[in-house]
Short mmCIF file of C-alpha atoms in Angstrom, two decimals:
data_model
loop_
_atom_site.label_atom_id
_atom_site.label_comp_id
_atom_site.label_asym_id
_atom_site.label_seq_id
_atom_site.Cartn_x
_atom_site.Cartn_y
_atom_site.Cartn_z
CA UNK A 1 134.85 128.20 52.76
CA UNK A 2 132.78 129.93 55.44
CA UNK A 3 130.07 127.92 57.20
CA UNK A 4 127.87 129.24 60.00
CA UNK A 5 127.22 127.27 63.20
CA UNK A 6 123.58 127.12 62.22
CA UNK A 7 124.48 125.69 58.84
CA UNK A 8 126.69 123.02 60.41
CA UNK A 9 123.95 122.08 62.88
CA UNK A 10 121.34 121.83 60.10
CA UNK A 11 123.65 119.76 57.90
CA UNK A 12 124.56 117.44 60.81
CA UNK A 13 120.91 116.88 61.67
CA UNK A 14 119.98 116.08 58.06
CA UNK A 15 123.00 113.80 57.66
CA UNK A 16 122.13 111.88 60.85
CA UNK A 17 118.52 111.59 59.68
CA UNK A 18 119.41 110.16 56.30
CA UNK A 19 122.02 107.88 57.86
CA UNK A 20 119.29 106.28 59.96
CA UNK A 21 116.98 106.02 56.96
CA UNK A 22 119.70 104.18 55.05
CA UNK A 23 119.99 101.63 57.87
CA UNK A 24 118.16 98.39 56.88
CA UNK A 25 116.79 98.03 60.42
CA UNK A 26 115.25 101.46 60.13
CA UNK A 27 113.69 100.75 56.75
CA UNK A 28 112.00 97.59 57.99
CA UNK A 29 111.45 94.28 56.26
CA UNK A 30 108.56 95.59 54.18
CA UNK A 31 110.87 98.07 52.44
CA UNK A 32 108.69 100.96 53.51
CA UNK A 33 110.52 102.20 56.55
CA UNK A 34 109.81 104.66 59.32
CA UNK A 35 110.52 107.70 57.17
CA UNK A 36 108.18 106.52 54.44
CA UNK A 37 105.35 105.82 56.92
CA UNK A 38 105.61 109.34 58.29
CA UNK A 39 105.78 110.81 54.79
CA UNK A 40 102.73 108.85 53.65
CA UNK A 41 100.87 109.93 56.79
CA UNK A 42 101.40 113.58 55.88
CA UNK A 43 104.03 114.38 58.50
CA UNK A 44 105.91 117.62 58.05
CA UNK A 45 107.25 118.43 61.54
CA UNK A 46 108.23 115.11 63.18
CA UNK A 47 109.66 114.02 59.84
CA UNK A 48 112.34 116.70 60.21
CA UNK A 49 112.80 116.62 64.01
CA UNK A 50 115.56 114.25 65.10
CA UNK A 51 114.37 113.95 68.72
CA UNK A 52 110.79 113.06 67.79
CA UNK A 53 111.97 110.84 64.96
CA UNK A 54 113.99 108.78 67.45
CA UNK A 55 110.88 108.37 69.60
CA UNK A 56 108.78 107.36 66.61
CA UNK A 57 111.25 104.74 65.39
CA UNK A 58 110.90 102.87 68.72
CA UNK A 59 107.35 101.99 67.75
CA UNK A 60 106.84 98.76 65.82
CA UNK A 61 106.02 99.03 62.09
CA UNK A 62 102.42 97.94 62.76
CA UNK A 63 102.02 100.66 65.39
CA UNK A 64 103.76 103.27 63.21
CA UNK A 65 101.25 102.56 60.45
CA UNK A 66 98.43 103.82 62.65
CA UNK A 67 100.16 106.50 64.72
CA UNK A 68 101.53 108.19 61.59
CA UNK A 69 97.91 109.13 60.83
CA UNK A 70 97.88 111.65 63.71
CA UNK A 71 98.05 115.27 62.56
CA UNK A 72 101.61 116.56 62.20
CA UNK A 73 101.67 119.90 60.41
CA UNK A 74 103.53 121.98 62.99
CA UNK A 75 105.22 121.94 66.39
CA UNK A 76 102.73 121.00 69.10
CA UNK A 77 100.42 119.15 66.72
CA UNK A 78 98.82 115.86 67.77
CA UNK A 79 101.62 113.54 66.70
CA UNK A 80 104.30 115.35 68.69
CA UNK A 81 101.98 115.50 71.73
CA UNK A 82 101.47 111.76 71.42
CA UNK A 83 105.22 111.13 71.18
CA UNK A 84 105.70 113.21 74.33
CA UNK A 85 103.72 110.46 76.10
CA UNK A 86 105.89 107.70 74.66
CA UNK A 87 108.13 106.59 77.51
CA UNK A 88 109.51 103.05 77.41
CA UNK A 89 106.57 101.51 79.28
CA UNK A 90 103.94 103.07 77.02
CA UNK A 91 105.88 102.09 73.90
CA UNK A 92 106.10 98.49 75.14
CA UNK A 93 102.34 98.46 75.74
CA UNK A 94 101.61 99.68 72.21
CA UNK A 95 104.13 97.37 70.55
CA UNK A 96 102.64 94.35 72.33
CA UNK A 97 99.27 94.84 70.60
CA UNK A 98 98.81 97.20 67.65
CA UNK A 99 95.02 97.22 68.18
CA UNK A 100 95.56 99.91 70.80
CA UNK A 101 97.28 102.13 68.23
CA UNK A 102 94.44 101.40 65.82
CA UNK A 103 91.90 102.55 68.44
CA UNK A 104 93.87 105.75 69.06
CA UNK A 105 93.17 106.72 65.43
CA UNK A 106 89.80 104.96 65.26
CA UNK A 107 88.15 108.23 64.23
CA UNK A 108 90.23 108.13 61.06
CA UNK A 109 89.38 104.50 60.34
CA UNK A 110 85.58 104.42 60.61
CA UNK A 111 85.43 102.92 64.11
CA UNK A 112 81.88 102.58 65.39
CA UNK A 113 80.87 102.88 69.04
CA UNK A 114 81.01 99.11 69.56
CA UNK A 115 84.65 99.11 68.47
CA UNK A 116 85.53 101.32 71.44
CA UNK A 117 83.31 99.82 74.12
CA UNK A 118 85.36 96.86 75.35
CA UNK A 119 88.55 98.88 75.86
CA UNK A 120 87.78 99.71 79.53
CA UNK A 121 88.01 95.98 80.29
CA UNK A 122 90.99 95.44 78.00
CA UNK A 123 92.90 98.23 79.73
CA UNK A 124 91.97 96.89 83.18
CA UNK A 125 93.47 93.51 82.26
CA UNK A 126 96.85 94.98 81.30
CA UNK A 127 99.78 94.30 83.62
CA UNK A 128 101.54 97.55 82.71
CA UNK A 129 101.82 100.63 84.93
CA UNK A 130 98.77 102.65 85.95
CA UNK A 131 100.34 105.68 84.23
CA UNK A 132 100.46 103.87 80.88
CA UNK A 133 96.90 102.61 81.34
CA UNK A 134 95.75 106.18 81.96
CA UNK A 135 97.57 107.44 78.86
CA UNK A 136 96.01 104.74 76.71
CA UNK A 137 92.53 105.46 78.08
CA UNK A 138 92.95 109.18 77.45
CA UNK A 139 94.07 108.71 73.84
CA UNK A 140 91.27 106.26 73.04
CA UNK A 141 88.78 108.61 74.72
CA UNK A 142 90.04 111.40 72.47
CA UNK A 143 89.35 109.31 69.39
CA UNK A 144 85.88 108.26 70.53
CA UNK A 145 84.99 111.90 71.31
CA UNK A 146 86.07 113.01 67.83
CA UNK A 147 83.83 110.25 66.47
CA UNK A 148 80.96 111.84 68.45
CA UNK A 149 80.59 108.87 70.80
CA UNK A 150 81.76 110.74 73.89
CA UNK A 151 84.44 109.45 76.25
CA UNK A 152 83.60 105.77 75.86
CA UNK A 153 86.38 104.41 78.07
CA UNK A 154 85.67 106.89 80.86
CA UNK A 155 81.92 106.27 80.61
CA UNK A 156 82.44 102.51 80.78
CA UNK A 157 84.54 102.90 83.90
CA UNK A 158 81.94 105.15 85.55
CA UNK A 159 79.15 102.71 84.72
CA UNK A 160 81.09 99.83 86.27
CA UNK A 161 81.72 101.86 89.42
CA UNK A 162 78.06 102.91 89.65
CA UNK A 163 76.91 99.30 89.34
CA UNK A 164 79.43 98.11 91.90
CA UNK A 165 78.51 100.88 94.35
CA UNK A 166 74.82 100.00 94.01
CA UNK A 167 75.51 96.34 94.79
CA UNK A 168 77.66 97.29 97.77
CA UNK A 169 74.77 99.31 99.20
CA UNK A 170 72.76 96.04 99.35
CA UNK A 171 69.54 97.94 98.76
CA UNK A 172 67.68 99.65 95.94
CA UNK A 173 66.23 98.57 92.60
CA UNK A 174 69.42 97.20 91.03
CA UNK A 175 70.19 95.08 94.10
CA UNK A 176 66.61 93.79 94.20
CA UNK A 177 66.65 92.96 90.47
CA UNK A 178 70.00 91.19 90.86
CA UNK A 179 68.67 89.04 93.70
CA UNK A 180 65.65 88.09 91.59
CA UNK A 181 67.84 87.12 88.61
CA UNK A 182 70.04 85.03 90.90
CA UNK A 183 67.03 83.26 92.35
CA UNK A 184 67.73 84.66 95.82
CA UNK A 185 65.88 86.84 98.26
CA UNK A 186 67.46 90.19 99.06
CA UNK A 187 68.14 88.89 102.59
CA UNK A 188 70.04 85.94 101.14
CA UNK A 189 72.03 88.18 98.78
CA UNK A 190 72.96 90.46 101.67
CA UNK A 191 75.00 87.57 103.12
CA UNK A 192 77.49 87.80 100.22
CA UNK A 193 80.65 89.86 100.43
CA UNK A 194 81.17 92.18 97.43
CA UNK A 195 84.65 92.22 95.91
CA UNK A 196 85.70 94.16 92.81
CA UNK A 197 88.18 93.74 89.95
CA UNK A 198 89.36 90.34 91.12
CA UNK A 199 91.98 88.90 88.71
CA UNK A 200 91.03 85.36 87.71
CA UNK A 201 93.53 83.19 85.85
CA UNK A 202 92.61 82.18 82.30
CA UNK A 203 94.41 80.07 79.71
CA UNK A 204 96.25 83.06 78.25
CA UNK A 205 96.55 85.38 81.24
CA UNK A 206 93.82 86.73 83.49
CA UNK A 207 90.48 88.48 83.36
CA UNK A 208 89.26 90.89 86.00
CA UNK A 209 85.89 90.02 87.48
CA UNK A 210 84.15 93.40 87.79
CA UNK A 211 82.15 92.07 90.75
CA UNK A 212 82.83 88.86 92.67
CA UNK A 213 80.18 87.90 95.20
CA UNK A 214 81.37 85.37 97.76
CA UNK A 215 79.47 83.70 100.58
CA UNK A 216 81.36 82.14 103.49
CA UNK A 217 80.22 79.37 105.81
CA UNK A 218 80.42 79.38 109.61
CA UNK A 219 84.09 78.36 109.40
CA UNK A 220 84.96 81.33 107.18
CA UNK A 221 85.45 79.23 104.05
CA UNK A 222 84.02 80.36 100.71
CA UNK A 223 81.07 78.14 99.86
CA UNK A 224 79.51 80.05 96.97
CA UNK A 225 80.79 82.36 94.23
CA UNK A 226 78.99 84.58 91.72
CA UNK A 227 80.78 86.51 88.95
CA UNK A 228 79.25 89.65 87.48
CA UNK A 229 80.57 91.39 84.37
CA UNK A 230 79.62 95.03 83.74
CA UNK A 231 79.31 96.21 80.12
CA UNK A 232 78.52 99.62 78.68
CA UNK A 233 76.02 98.19 76.19
CA UNK A 234 74.27 94.86 75.84
CA UNK A 235 76.18 94.16 72.63
CA UNK A 236 79.63 95.16 73.95
CA UNK A 237 82.06 92.37 73.13
CA UNK A 238 83.87 90.34 75.75
CA UNK A 239 87.63 90.69 75.78
CA UNK A 240 89.88 87.85 74.67
CA UNK A 241 90.60 86.86 78.29
CA UNK A 242 86.92 87.07 79.24
CA UNK A 243 86.08 84.73 76.38
CA UNK A 244 88.71 82.33 77.73
CA UNK A 245 87.45 82.54 81.31
CA UNK A 246 83.70 82.57 80.80
CA UNK A 247 84.02 80.12 77.94
CA UNK A 248 85.82 77.62 80.17
CA UNK A 249 83.12 77.93 82.83
CA UNK A 250 80.32 77.51 80.28
CA UNK A 251 82.08 74.39 78.98
CA UNK A 252 82.20 72.77 82.40
CA UNK A 253 85.23 74.16 84.26
CA UNK A 254 84.24 74.31 87.93
CA UNK A 255 87.16 76.12 89.51
CA UNK A 256 89.34 79.14 88.83
CA UNK A 257 92.47 80.44 90.53
CA UNK A 258 92.92 84.01 91.75
CA UNK A 259 96.09 85.48 90.23
CA UNK A 260 96.92 87.84 93.09
CA UNK A 261 95.34 89.53 96.10
CA UNK A 262 94.36 93.17 95.97
CA UNK A 263 95.28 95.40 98.94
CA UNK A 264 93.09 94.56 101.91
CA UNK A 265 91.89 91.24 100.47
CA UNK A 266 93.09 87.73 101.36
CA UNK A 267 91.76 85.33 98.79
CA UNK A 268 94.71 83.52 97.24
CA UNK A 269 95.24 81.35 100.30
CA UNK A 270 91.65 80.14 99.94
CA UNK A 271 92.74 78.20 96.86
CA UNK A 272 90.76 77.94 93.63
CA UNK A 273 87.22 79.30 93.69
CA UNK A 274 84.38 76.88 92.98
CA UNK A 275 82.34 78.14 90.04
CA UNK A 276 79.18 77.26 88.16
CA UNK A 277 77.95 78.18 84.67
CA UNK A 278 74.66 79.06 86.36
CA UNK A 279 76.32 81.82 88.38
CA UNK A 280 78.01 84.04 85.80
CA UNK A 281 76.05 87.18 84.88
CA UNK A 282 76.33 90.36 82.86
CA UNK A 283 74.88 93.76 83.77
CA UNK A 284 74.69 96.16 80.83
CA UNK A 285 73.35 99.62 80.05
CA UNK A 286 72.50 101.36 76.79
CA UNK A 287 75.74 103.27 76.38
CA UNK A 288 75.57 105.60 79.38
CA UNK A 289 76.62 105.43 83.02
CA UNK A 290 73.01 105.63 84.26
CA UNK A 291 72.04 102.46 86.15
CA UNK A 292 68.31 103.18 86.36
CA UNK A 293 67.41 100.71 83.62
CA UNK A 294 70.30 98.26 83.33
CA UNK A 295 69.73 94.77 81.95
CA UNK A 296 70.80 91.73 84.01
CA UNK A 297 71.29 88.45 82.18
CA UNK A 298 73.09 85.15 82.54
CA UNK A 299 76.19 84.69 80.37
CA UNK A 300 75.44 81.63 78.24
CA UNK A 301 77.83 82.15 75.31
CA UNK A 302 81.02 84.04 74.57
CA UNK A 303 80.97 84.59 70.79
#
């Protein structure tokens, strides 16, 4: 019997594919299996491509459920582009929390703007590589843009930077309004050093303080600490770690440890920071990165 090389290659690929599908590990405990999830999601290209199929099967069943919703009708469609990003670090990030995969296809699952808005902080709190954080931000931005909310993650990051830069200037309307809300004069607030994205240990990990204002005494020891959280909108939810951290302070915790020093900062050796529930604040906008009319308010609850 005569068989072409192409025929052998095609048969080998299909045999290897069905051999994996027959594997109980590949099918998954729910009896659905990787192949079935792709089929139900409408896949026609990745479903028949051994290389992409191997990448897809590294995702957990919960992640596969969402990612299979990405368009996959031809080579170069969204699903294959997504799988091109799936190195081991990015896969580990997604498998650790399927909510990120859900946000990547939020436009297909009736996400509203508020569902996207706390992801800048969530991504900042991840301990994974900066490359994986950037990939995640880009994919969630894509979904929020399709939902006509714009690049929510990017906008949130720009707003936080704009607020921080304004505080560092130690002048202008935002700085003056902040001093008033803190019960300080602008001259008194000028005495505080402005630190950013400081990782503070919480019960389950750490939260990053967007702005940490510290005042040192004549001996160089920190004698006062103010934490400021920047949010894209007034109603933007706190992350799980922020709820742990701010919740503990509200409930009477008076100290918090710094997880690690950032380049150019020496804080860890200072020991735990002394904190007060009267000195934790939130600065929020109305969904843009414009700081002209931000709202400054004390954080008094975390739910």
